[in-house]
Structures are given as C-alpha cells and as structure tokens.
Short mmCIF file of C-alpha atoms (C1' of nucleotides) in Angstrom, two decimals:
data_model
loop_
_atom_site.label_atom_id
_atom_site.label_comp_id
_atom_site.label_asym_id
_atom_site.label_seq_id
_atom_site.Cartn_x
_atom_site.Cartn_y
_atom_site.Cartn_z
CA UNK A 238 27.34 -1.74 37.60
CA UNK A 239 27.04 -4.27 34.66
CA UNK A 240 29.60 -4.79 31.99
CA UNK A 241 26.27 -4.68 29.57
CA UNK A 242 28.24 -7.57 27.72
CA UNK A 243 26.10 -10.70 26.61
CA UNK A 244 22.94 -9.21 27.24
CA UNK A 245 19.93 -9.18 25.29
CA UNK A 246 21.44 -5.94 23.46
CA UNK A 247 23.58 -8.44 21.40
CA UNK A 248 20.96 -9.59 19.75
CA UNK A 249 20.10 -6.74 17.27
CA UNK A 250 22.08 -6.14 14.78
CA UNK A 251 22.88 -2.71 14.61
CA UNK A 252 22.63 -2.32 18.79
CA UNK A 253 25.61 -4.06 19.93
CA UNK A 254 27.90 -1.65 18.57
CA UNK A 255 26.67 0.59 20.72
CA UNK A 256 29.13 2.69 23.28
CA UNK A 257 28.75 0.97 26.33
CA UNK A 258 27.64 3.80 28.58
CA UNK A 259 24.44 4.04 26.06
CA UNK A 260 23.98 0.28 26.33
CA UNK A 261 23.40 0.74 29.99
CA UNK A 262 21.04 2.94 29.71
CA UNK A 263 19.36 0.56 27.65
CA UNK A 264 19.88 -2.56 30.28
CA UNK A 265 18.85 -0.20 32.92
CA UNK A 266 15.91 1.88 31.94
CA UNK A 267 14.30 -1.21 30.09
CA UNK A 268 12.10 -4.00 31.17
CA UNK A 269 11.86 -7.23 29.90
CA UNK A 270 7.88 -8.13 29.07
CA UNK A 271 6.26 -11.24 28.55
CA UNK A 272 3.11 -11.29 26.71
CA UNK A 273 1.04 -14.18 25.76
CA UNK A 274 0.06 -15.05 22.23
CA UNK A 275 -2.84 -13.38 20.66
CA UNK A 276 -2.78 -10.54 22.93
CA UNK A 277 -3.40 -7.29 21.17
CA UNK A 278 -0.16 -5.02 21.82
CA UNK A 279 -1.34 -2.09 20.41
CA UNK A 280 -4.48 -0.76 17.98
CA UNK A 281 -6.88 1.91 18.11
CA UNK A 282 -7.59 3.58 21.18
CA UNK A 283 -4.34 1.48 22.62
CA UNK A 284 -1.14 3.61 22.00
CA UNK A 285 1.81 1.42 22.87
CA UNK A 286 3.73 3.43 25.74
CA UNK A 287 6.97 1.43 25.17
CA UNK A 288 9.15 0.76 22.28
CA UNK A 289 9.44 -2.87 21.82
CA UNK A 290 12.72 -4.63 20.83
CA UNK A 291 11.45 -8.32 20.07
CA UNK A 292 13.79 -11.13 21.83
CA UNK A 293 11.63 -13.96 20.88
CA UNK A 294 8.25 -14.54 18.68
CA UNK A 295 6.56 -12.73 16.50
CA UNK A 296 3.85 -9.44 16.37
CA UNK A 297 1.39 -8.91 13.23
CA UNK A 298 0.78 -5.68 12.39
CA UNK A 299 -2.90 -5.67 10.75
CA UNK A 300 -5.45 -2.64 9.64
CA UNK A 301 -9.01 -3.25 9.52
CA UNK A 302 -11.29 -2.03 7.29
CA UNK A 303 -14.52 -0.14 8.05
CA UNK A 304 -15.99 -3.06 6.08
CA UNK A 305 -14.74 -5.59 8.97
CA UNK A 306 -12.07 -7.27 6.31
CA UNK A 307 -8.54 -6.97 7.17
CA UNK A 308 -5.30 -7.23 5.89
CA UNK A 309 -1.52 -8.33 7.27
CA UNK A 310 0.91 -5.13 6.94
CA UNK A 311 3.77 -6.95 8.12
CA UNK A 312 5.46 -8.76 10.83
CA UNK A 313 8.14 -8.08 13.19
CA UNK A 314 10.07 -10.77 14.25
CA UNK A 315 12.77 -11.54 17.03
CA UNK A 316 15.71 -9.13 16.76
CA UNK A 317 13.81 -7.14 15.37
CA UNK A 318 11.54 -3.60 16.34
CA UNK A 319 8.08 -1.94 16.39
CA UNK A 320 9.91 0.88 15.27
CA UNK A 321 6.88 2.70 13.03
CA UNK A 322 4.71 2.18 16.18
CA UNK A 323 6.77 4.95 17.98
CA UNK A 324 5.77 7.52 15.73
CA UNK A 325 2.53 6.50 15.51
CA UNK A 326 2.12 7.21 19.21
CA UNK A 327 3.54 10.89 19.08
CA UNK A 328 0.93 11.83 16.90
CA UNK A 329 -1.64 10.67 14.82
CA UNK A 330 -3.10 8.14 17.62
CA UNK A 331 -6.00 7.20 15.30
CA UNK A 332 -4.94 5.22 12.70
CA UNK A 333 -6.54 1.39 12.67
CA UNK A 334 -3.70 -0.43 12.25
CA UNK A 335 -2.91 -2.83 15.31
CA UNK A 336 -0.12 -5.26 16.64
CA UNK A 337 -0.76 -8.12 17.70
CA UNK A 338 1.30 -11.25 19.38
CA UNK A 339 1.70 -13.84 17.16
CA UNK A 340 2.73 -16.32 19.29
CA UNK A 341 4.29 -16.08 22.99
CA UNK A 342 5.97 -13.04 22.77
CA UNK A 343 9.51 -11.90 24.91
CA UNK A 344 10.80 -7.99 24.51
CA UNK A 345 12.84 -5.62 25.91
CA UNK A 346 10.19 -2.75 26.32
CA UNK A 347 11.94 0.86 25.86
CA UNK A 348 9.67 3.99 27.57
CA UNK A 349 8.96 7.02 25.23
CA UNK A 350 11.43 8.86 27.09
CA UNK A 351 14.28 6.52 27.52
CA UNK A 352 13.65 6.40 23.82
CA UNK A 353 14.16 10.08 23.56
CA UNK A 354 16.86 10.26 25.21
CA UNK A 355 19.09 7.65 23.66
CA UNK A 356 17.85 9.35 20.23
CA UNK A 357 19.56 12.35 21.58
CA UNK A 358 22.62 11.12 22.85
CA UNK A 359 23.99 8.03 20.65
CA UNK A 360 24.53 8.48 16.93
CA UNK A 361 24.91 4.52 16.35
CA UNK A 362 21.21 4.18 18.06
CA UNK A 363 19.61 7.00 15.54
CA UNK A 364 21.19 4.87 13.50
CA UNK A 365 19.36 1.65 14.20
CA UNK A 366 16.00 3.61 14.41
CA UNK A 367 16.22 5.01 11.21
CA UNK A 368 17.84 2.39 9.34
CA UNK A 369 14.81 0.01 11.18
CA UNK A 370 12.23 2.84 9.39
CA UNK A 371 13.66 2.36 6.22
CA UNK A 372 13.13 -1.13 6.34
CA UNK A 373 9.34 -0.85 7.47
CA UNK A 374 8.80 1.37 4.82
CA UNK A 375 9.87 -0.07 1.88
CA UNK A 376 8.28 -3.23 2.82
CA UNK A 377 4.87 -1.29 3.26
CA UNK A 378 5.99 -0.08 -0.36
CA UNK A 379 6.04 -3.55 -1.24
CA UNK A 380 2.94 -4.54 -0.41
CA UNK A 381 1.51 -1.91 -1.82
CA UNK A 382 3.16 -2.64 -5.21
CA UNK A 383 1.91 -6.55 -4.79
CA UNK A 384 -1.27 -5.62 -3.84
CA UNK A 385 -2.38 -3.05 -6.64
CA UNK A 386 0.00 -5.19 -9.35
CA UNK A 387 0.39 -8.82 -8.91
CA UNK A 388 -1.62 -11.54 -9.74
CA UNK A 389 -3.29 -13.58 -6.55
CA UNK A 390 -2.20 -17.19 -7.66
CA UNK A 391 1.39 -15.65 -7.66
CA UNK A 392 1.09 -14.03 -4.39
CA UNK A 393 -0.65 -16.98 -2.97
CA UNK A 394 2.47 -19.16 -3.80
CA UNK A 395 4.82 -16.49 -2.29
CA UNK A 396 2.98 -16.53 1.08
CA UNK A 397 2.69 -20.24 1.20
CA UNK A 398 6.27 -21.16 0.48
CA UNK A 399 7.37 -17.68 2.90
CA UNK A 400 4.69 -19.51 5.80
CA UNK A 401 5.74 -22.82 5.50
CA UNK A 402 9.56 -21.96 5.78
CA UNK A 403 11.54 -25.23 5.92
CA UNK A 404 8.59 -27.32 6.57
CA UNK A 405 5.74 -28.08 4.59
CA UNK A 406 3.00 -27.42 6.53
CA UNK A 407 0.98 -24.07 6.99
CA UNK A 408 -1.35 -24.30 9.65
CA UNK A 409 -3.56 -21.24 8.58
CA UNK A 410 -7.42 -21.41 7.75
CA UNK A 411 -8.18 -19.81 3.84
CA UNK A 412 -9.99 -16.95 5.77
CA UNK A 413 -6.66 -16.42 7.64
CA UNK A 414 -4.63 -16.76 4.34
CA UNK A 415 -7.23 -14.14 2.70
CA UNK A 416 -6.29 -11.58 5.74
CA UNK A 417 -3.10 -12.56 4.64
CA UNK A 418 -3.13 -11.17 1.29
CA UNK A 419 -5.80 -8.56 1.86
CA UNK A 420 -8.79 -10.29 -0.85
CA UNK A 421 -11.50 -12.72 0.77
CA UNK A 422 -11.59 -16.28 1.77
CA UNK A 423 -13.49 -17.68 -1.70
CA UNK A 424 -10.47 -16.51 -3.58
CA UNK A 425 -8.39 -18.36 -2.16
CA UNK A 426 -10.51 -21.67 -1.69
CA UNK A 427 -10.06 -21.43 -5.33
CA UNK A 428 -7.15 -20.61 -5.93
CA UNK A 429 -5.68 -23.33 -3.45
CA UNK A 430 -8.23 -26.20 -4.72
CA UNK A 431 -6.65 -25.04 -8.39
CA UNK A 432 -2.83 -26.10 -6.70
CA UNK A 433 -4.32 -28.89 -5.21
CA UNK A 434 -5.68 -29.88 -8.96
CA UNK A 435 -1.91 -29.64 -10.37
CA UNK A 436 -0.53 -31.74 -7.34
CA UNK A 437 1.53 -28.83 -5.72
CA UNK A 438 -0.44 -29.10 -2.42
CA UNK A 439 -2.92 -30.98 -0.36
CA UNK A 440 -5.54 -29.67 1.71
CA UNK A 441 -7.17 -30.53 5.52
CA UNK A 442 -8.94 -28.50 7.60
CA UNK A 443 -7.07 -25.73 8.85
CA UNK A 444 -3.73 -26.83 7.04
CA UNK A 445 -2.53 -27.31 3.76
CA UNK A 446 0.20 -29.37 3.12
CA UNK A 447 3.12 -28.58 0.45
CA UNK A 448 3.87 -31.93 -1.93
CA UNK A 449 5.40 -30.07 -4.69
CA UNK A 450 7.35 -27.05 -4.12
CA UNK A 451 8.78 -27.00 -6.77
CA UNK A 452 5.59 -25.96 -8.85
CA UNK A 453 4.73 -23.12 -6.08
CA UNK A 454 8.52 -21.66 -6.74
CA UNK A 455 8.20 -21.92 -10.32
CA UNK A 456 4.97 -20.01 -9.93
CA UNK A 457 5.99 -17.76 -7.13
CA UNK A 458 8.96 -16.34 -9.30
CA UNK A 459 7.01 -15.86 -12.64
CA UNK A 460 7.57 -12.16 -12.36
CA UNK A 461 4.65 -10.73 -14.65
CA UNK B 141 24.03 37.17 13.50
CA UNK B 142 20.48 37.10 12.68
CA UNK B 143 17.50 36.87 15.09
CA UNK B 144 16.11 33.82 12.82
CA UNK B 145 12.20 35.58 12.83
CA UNK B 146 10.32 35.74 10.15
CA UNK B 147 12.19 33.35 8.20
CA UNK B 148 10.63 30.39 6.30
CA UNK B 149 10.77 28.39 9.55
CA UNK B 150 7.72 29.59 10.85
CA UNK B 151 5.75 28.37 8.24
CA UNK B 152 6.18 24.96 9.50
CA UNK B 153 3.94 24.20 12.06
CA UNK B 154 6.22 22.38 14.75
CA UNK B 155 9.25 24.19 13.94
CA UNK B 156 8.16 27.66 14.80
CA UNK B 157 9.07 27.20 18.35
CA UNK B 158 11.67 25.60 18.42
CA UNK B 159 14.40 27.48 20.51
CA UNK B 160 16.30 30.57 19.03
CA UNK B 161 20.02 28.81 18.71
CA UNK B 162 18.17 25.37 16.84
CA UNK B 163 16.48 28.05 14.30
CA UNK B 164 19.96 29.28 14.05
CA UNK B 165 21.49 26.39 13.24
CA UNK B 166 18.93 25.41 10.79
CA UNK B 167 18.84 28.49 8.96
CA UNK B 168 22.92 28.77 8.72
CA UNK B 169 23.35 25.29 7.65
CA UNK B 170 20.79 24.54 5.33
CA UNK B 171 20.03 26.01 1.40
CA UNK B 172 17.18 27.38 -0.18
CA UNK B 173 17.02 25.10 -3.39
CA UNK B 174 14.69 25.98 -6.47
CA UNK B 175 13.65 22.92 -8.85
CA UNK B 176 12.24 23.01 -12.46
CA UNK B 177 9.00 21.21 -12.25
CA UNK B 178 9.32 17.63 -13.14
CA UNK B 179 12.75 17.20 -12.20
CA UNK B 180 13.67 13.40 -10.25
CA UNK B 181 14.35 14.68 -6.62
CA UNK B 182 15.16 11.07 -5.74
CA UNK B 183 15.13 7.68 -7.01
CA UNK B 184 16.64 4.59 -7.82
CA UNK B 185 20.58 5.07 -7.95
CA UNK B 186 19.99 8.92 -6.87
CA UNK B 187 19.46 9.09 -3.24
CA UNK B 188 18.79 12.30 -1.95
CA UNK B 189 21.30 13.86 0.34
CA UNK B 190 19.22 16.51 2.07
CA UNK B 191 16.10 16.91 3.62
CA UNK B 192 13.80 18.71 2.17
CA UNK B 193 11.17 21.22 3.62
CA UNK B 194 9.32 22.14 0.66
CA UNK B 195 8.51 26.59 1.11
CA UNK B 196 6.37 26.35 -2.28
CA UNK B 197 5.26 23.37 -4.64
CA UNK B 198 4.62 19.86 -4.71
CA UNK B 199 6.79 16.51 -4.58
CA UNK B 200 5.56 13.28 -5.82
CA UNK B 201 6.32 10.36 -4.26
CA UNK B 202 5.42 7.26 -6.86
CA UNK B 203 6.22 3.82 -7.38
CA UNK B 204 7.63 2.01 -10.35
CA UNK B 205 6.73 -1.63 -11.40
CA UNK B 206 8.43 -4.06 -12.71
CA UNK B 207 6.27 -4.10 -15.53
CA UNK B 208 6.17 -0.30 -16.19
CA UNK B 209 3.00 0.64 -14.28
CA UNK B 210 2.57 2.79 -11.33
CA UNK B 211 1.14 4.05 -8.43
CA UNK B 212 1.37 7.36 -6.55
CA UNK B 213 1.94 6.37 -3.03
CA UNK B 214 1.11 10.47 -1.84
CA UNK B 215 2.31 14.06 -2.25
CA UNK B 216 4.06 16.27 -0.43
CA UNK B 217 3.32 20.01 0.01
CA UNK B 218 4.87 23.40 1.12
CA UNK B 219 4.91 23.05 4.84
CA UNK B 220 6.07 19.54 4.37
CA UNK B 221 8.97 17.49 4.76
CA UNK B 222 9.99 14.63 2.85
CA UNK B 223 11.48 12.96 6.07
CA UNK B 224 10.30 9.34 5.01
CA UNK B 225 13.20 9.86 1.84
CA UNK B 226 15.66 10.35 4.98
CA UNK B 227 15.30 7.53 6.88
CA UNK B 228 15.35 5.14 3.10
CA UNK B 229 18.68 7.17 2.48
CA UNK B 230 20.15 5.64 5.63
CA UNK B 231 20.09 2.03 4.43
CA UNK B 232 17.89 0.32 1.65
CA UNK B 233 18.52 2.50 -0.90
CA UNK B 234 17.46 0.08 -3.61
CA UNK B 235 13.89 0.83 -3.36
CA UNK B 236 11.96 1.83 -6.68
CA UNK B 237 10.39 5.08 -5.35
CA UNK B 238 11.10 7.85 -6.52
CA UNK B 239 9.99 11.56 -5.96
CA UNK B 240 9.28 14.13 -8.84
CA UNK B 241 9.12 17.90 -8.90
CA UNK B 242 5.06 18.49 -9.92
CA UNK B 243 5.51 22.08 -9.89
CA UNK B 244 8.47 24.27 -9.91
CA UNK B 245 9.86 23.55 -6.28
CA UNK B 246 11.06 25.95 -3.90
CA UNK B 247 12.75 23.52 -0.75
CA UNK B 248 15.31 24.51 2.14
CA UNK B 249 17.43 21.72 2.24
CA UNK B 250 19.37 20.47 5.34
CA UNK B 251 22.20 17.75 4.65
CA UNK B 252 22.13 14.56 6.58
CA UNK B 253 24.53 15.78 8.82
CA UNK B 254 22.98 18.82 10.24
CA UNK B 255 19.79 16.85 10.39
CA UNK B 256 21.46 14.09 12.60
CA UNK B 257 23.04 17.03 14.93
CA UNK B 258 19.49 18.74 15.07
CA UNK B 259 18.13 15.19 15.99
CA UNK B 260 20.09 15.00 18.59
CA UNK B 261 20.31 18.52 20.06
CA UNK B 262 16.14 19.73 20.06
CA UNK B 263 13.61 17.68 21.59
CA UNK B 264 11.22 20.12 19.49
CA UNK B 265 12.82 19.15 16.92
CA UNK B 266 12.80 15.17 16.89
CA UNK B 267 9.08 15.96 17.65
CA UNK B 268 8.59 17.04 14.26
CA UNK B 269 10.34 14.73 12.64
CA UNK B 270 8.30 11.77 13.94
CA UNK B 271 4.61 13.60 13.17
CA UNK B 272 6.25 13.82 10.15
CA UNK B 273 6.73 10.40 9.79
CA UNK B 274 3.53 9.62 11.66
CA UNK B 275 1.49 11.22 9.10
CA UNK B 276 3.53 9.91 6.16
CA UNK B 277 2.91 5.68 7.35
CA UNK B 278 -0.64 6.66 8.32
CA UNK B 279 -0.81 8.05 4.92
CA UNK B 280 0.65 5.06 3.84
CA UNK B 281 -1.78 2.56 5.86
CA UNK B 282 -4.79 4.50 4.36
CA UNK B 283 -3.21 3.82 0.52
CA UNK B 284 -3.05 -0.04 1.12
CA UNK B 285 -6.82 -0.10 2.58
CA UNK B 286 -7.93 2.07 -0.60
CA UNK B 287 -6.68 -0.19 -3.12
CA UNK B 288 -7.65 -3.35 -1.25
CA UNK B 289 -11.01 -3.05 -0.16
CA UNK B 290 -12.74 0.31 -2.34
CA UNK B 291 -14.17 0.88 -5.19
CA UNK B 292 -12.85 2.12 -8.48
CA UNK B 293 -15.33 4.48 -9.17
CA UNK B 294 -15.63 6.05 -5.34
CA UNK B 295 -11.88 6.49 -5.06
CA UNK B 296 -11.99 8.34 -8.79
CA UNK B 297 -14.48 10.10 -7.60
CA UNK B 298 -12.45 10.77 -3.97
CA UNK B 299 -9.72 11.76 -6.49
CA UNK B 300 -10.98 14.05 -8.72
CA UNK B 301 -12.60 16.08 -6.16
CA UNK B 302 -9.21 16.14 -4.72
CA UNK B 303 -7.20 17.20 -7.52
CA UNK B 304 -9.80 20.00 -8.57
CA UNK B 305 -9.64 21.11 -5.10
CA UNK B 306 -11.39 24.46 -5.19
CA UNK B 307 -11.81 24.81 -9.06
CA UNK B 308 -13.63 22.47 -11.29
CA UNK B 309 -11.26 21.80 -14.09
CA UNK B 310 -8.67 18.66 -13.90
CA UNK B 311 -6.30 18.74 -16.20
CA UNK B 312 -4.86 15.33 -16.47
CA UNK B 313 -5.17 12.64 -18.84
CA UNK B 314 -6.74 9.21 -18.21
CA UNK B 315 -2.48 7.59 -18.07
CA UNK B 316 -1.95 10.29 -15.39
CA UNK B 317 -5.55 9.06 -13.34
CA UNK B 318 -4.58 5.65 -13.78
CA UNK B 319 -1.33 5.92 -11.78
CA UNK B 320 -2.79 8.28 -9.45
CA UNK B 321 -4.73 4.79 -9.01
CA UNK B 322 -2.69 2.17 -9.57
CA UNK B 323 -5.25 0.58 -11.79
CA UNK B 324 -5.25 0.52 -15.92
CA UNK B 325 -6.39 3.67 -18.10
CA UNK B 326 -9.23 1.51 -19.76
CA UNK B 327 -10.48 1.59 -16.66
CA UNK B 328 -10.29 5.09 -15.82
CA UNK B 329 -11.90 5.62 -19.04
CA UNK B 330 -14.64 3.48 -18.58
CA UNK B 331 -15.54 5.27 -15.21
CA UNK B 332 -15.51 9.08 -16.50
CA UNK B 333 -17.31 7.77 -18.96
CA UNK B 334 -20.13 6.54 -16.74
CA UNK B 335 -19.85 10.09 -14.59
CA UNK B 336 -20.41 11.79 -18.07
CA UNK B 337 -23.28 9.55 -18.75
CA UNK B 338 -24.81 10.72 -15.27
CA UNK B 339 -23.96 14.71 -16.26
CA UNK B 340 -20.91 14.85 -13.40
CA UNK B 341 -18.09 15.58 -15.68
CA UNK B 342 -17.64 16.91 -18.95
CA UNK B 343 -14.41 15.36 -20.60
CA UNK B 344 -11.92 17.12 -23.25
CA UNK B 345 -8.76 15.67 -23.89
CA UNK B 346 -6.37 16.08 -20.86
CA UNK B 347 -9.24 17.91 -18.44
CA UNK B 348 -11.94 17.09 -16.74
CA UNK B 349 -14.70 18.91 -16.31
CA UNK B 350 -16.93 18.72 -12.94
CA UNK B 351 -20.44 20.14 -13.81
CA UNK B 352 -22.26 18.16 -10.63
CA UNK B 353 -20.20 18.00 -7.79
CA UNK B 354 -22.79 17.33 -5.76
CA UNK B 355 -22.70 13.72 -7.71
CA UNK B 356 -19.08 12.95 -7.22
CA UNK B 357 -19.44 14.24 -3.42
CA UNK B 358 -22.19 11.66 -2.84
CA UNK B 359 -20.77 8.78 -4.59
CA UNK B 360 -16.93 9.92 -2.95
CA UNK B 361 -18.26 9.60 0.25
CA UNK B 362 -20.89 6.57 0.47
CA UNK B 363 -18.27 4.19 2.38
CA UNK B 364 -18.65 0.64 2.02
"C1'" DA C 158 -0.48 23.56 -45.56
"C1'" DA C 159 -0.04 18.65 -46.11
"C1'" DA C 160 2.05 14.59 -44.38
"C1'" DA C 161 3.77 11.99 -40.81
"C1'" DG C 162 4.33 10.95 -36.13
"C1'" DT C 163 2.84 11.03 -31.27
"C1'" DT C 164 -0.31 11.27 -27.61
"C1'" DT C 165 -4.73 10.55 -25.93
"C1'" DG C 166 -9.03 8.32 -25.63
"C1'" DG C 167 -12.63 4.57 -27.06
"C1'" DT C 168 -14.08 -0.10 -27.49
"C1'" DG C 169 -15.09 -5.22 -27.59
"C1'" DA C 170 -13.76 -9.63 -25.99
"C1'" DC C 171 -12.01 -11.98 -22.51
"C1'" DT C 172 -9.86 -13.23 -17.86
"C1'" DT C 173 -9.34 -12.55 -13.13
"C1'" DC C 174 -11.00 -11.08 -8.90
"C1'" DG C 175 -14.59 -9.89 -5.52
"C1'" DT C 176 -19.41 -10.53 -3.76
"C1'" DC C 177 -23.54 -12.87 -2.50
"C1'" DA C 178 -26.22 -16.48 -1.11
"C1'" DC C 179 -26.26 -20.75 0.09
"C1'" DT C 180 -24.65 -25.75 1.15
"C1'" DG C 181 -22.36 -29.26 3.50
"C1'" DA C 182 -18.74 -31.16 6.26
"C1'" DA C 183 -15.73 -31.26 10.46
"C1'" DG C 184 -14.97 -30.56 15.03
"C1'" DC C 185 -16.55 -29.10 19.50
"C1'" DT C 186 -19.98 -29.00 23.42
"C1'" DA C 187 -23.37 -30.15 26.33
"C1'" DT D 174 -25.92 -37.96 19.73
"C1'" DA D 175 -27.90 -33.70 18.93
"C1'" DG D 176 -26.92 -29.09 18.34
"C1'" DC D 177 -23.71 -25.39 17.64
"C1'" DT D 178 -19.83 -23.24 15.51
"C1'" DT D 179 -16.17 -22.96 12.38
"C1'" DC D 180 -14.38 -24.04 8.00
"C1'" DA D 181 -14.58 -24.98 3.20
"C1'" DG D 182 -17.07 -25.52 -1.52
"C1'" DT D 183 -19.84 -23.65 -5.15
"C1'" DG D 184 -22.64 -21.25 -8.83
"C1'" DA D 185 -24.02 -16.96 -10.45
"C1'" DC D 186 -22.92 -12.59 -11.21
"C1'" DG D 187 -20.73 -7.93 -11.12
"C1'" DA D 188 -16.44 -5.23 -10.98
"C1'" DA D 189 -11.87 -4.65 -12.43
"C1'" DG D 190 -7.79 -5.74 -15.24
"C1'" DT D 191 -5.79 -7.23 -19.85
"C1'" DC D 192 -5.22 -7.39 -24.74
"C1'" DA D 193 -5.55 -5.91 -29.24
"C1'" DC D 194 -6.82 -2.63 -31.95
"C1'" DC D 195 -8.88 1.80 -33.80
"C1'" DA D 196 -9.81 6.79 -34.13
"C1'" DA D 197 -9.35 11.38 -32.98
"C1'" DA D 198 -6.57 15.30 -31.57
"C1'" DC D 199 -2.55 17.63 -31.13
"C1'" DT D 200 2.81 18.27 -32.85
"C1'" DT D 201 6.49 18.16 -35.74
"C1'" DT D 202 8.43 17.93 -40.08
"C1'" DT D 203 8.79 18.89 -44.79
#
DNA sequence: AAAAGTTTGGTGACTTCGTCACTGAAGCTA
DNA sequence: TAGCTTCAGTGACGAAGTCACCAAACTTTT
C-alpha cells in the first residue's frame, strides 16, 4: 500500500490536506490520461464520464451558437478541475457548451462513482468541490458582467495582456481573439489596427506583438 | 416522531424519495422562513447561511456593476433551490450578486451544516443538489449566448411573453426591462415603441399591454 | 387643492458595435 | 508557379448603447 505522499494529489490546493485513507482512494481508483491537444474532451452528445483534475495544460470551455459563432467561457488550467462538467453530466446532458484541450493535456481522471463516493465520505474533498464551483461561477458571472457592460477596446486589452502573460507575443488569429471575447473577427481587426495606430502593438499574421504595454494596462484598467 | 409525508418535501421533485430517516433529518433540522417581498436574501457582505428551498415565491438572482447598471442573471421559483448561493458561500464571497425577495417568500431553510451531513449521508440527495446546479450553469450558459449573439428586440419579445406568462398585462417599467436585459432603458423604450407601432403592445406607465401575441410569439421565436 | 418633488417615459444626436459583401495578401499544396 | 485556403482589411450600413435633456404622470408636502 502507498504512503499517497508526493503524488500528483499535492498538487491541488485544497486536496493535499486530505486524510490519507481518502487520498488513496483517490491514487487508487484514478487513472492518469493523456490527451493530445485539440482533442474535444467533452460537448454535446459527449458527456465526460470522468472528473478531470488537470496536472498539466490547459482545457477551453466554449458554447456555440446556433448561428455557428462561439464564445470562450473559461479555462481550466493545471491544478486545477472540470468541476461544473460533473454536474452537467448528471443531468441536463444537452447543453452546447464543450471542453476542449488546449494544448497537450495530463489529468488524473476521477469516475462518476469514485466521485460519489469521496463526496460522501471526506468533508475536506466536498470542500474542494464546492469551493472549485464557486470559483467557476463567479467567473461565468464575470463574463457575463464584461460581456453585457464593458467596452470592447477595454476588454481587448485585458485579453491581450492576460494571453501574452510574461511575454509579448500572442499567437492567436483576430477570428480566434473574436471567439475570445464572444463579438466577430472585423471588430477586432479594428480595434487592434487602432492599437497598432497608437504604437501599443504590432501586427503579423497570426500574432500580434506587444511594444507598449504600458498603453494596453493603462487602457485595460480604465474601469468605465 | 413524525412519519415526514405530506410535508413540503414532496413538492420537490428529487427529494420526494429520498429515504424516510434523510426526510427526517431534513425536516427536524431545517426552518420554515417567511420573507417580505423585496428583502436582500444575499449579497455583498451578507452571505447567506442556509439553503434555501423556496415552498412559495420568487428569488432574484442579479448582478451589480461597477457603474450602477444591472443584469438579472435568472430566478428562482417554489420547487427550487438556491444551491448555486451555497457553493459561493463556501469561498469567494466577494462576488457582487445578490438575490432579492420578488414576492413575499415562503423558504425552508437548512444551515450549511445539515446540508454538508445530508451531502454526505443520501446519494438521493447529492443527486439533487447537482441537477440543481446543472440547471442553474446551463441557465447560466444560455444568459451569456443571449446577450452575445441575439437580438434586442427578439429577447424583449422572449421576455415579455415570459413575464406575462398566462395573462397579458406586464407590469414593469422600462428601468425594470432594461436590467431584466442588461441593456439601457432608451433602448427598451425604443423597442416597445416599435411593438406599439406594429399593434403588439399597448403601453401605460409601468404595464405593458400584449394585444397581439401572436406578433411577439413570431418575432420571440425566429432564431438567428 | 396647489406646489414641489420624484419617477417614468420620450427624443435627438452621436458613438460604438455588429453585419454584409467584397478585396487582397500570405502561406500551403500539388 | 498556379491554385487553393486561411487570414486580414475595408466601406457601407444597421443595431445597440450613451448622453443630455424634456415632458408627463404619479406622490408628498404645505
């Protein structure tokens, strides 16, 4: 029997308190998957069978519109989980959202039932699930609140600066970055060949290239 | 003891079978709460301690902006829980939603801590509490697609066939539409104005009138 | 009952955003 | 190198949001 010490468990904050008879159940009954990037993890008429604890990468979660245009709802990212996705799956199967690997993607894959049970029998892992919910939901209340409020050159900045991270570069195509923030791909032509106009950024196909980020912060934090 | 039948359990469609000693616990442990109508269940720097099942009225769940506007983000009825309030109560608590008596509210309300031991004892019960949440984030999905991709004057139209249900008469002012929307009251304005120009709606201040349904119905449902 | 205040709705001018139809350029493929 | 596909640019226009202001309808006060 393993100590379940420096497993993947470790990882996720709010798991590795965990009583270490529940964090065997968790070693034992779970698998580690490996799924290539761009492979569709879940969506309609694919219910995700497994609870998926992310060790490395990154999943999209995306609706699409009867209208074909679609928009990002968020991402989950290593140490984190695809919490919402479990209730999905007990019920309401038809909903359009989907998941989908953003790059090579490693998790620890829970079944429905393992899942069940540890709901049942740890208080620290209700914990994690529901605290993981709350987190999921506001940010859907978030986007909701940015979508119906807040002005696209804004929001453009935000998801430029949040994409490009440390670096400067965003590889991402303007259709991609109008997916992004749910409007369509002219927008944001314009909107980015308006930054490239004030020197903030420069464009190439498929990339654009941050040379002042200053201006995009200044711009990104202009609450109004 | 009682036999916990014909209590206000059954009216909630996943908890009527749930086994005799759960019922028990539920009805022993939890209140029957009345609220005046428009009092703040919830919201910024009041999180809610219970869960509430709501027996008779309606709970609004809306979202403040920064800059004073808002959105209703959906409502729950009797029958319903307000189980997404739960999970936010277990860790981000700083989010700006907040939930408002519509009517006068009649709720049985189960603290956090019977709701964790229920969680963890009844398999029924955990069922229920993830539909619930299913339908809630579906709900949710289906609010972000609205406001991104639809038209103003199909989801008015959507939305005061809605609130009239049954009747013909909504009375609500143009402020009150525009939140329902997230959009501005000029606008809302400007659009029962146009359904009064086509003889849909007859407008007095705070109601609306439906005279044509038959033209809201069409317009409400041509998607695209 | 008249005056004053508040809430609700109306409107024009303007900006921003979304849509449509089309163009051209860049990169890939055969 | 010719042809295809993907990506980006653009003008014209319609839909939606913003701003500033006015007018009408209810409420409260005196």
């Amino acid at each position: 029997m393993t100590t379940a010490v420096n497993s993947w468990i470790d990882r996720f904050q709010g798991l590795s308190t965990l009583e270490n008879h529940i964090k065997e159940i968790l070693l034992n009954r779970s698998t580690i998957v490996s799924v290539p990037a761009n492979t569709v993890i879940f969506g309609p008429g694919k219910a995700p069978e497994n609870l998926l604890l992310l060790l490395s990468g990154s999943v999209r979660v995306q609706q699409l519109s009867e209208a074909g245009r679609e928009i990002i709802l968020y991402r989950v990212h290593a140490g984190e989980s695809c919490v919402l996705t479990t209730a999905c799956l007990l019920a309401y199967e038809d909903y359009s959202a989907e998941g989908i690997a953003e790059t090579d993607v490693q998790a620890a894959a829970i079944p429905r039932m393992v899942f069940d049970d540890l709901i049942a029998q740890s208080e620290k892992f209700r914990r994690f699930v529901f605290s993981a919910y709350s987190k999921r939901i506001t940010d859907l209340f978030l986007v909701i609140e940015e979508i119906a409020f807040q002005r696209m050159d804004m929001r453009l900045a935000q998801k430029l600066l949040e994409l490009a991270g440390s670096g400067n570069r965003v590889a991402t195509t303007h259709q991609q970055m109008a997916a992004e923030l749910g409007t369509a791909r002219e927008v944001i032509s314009r909107q980015l060949r308006e930054f490239q106009r004030r020197e903030w950024v420069t464009q190439s196909r498929g990339a654009v290239e941050i040379i002042n980020r200053k201006g995009l912060e200044v711009l990104a934090s202009s609450d109004g």
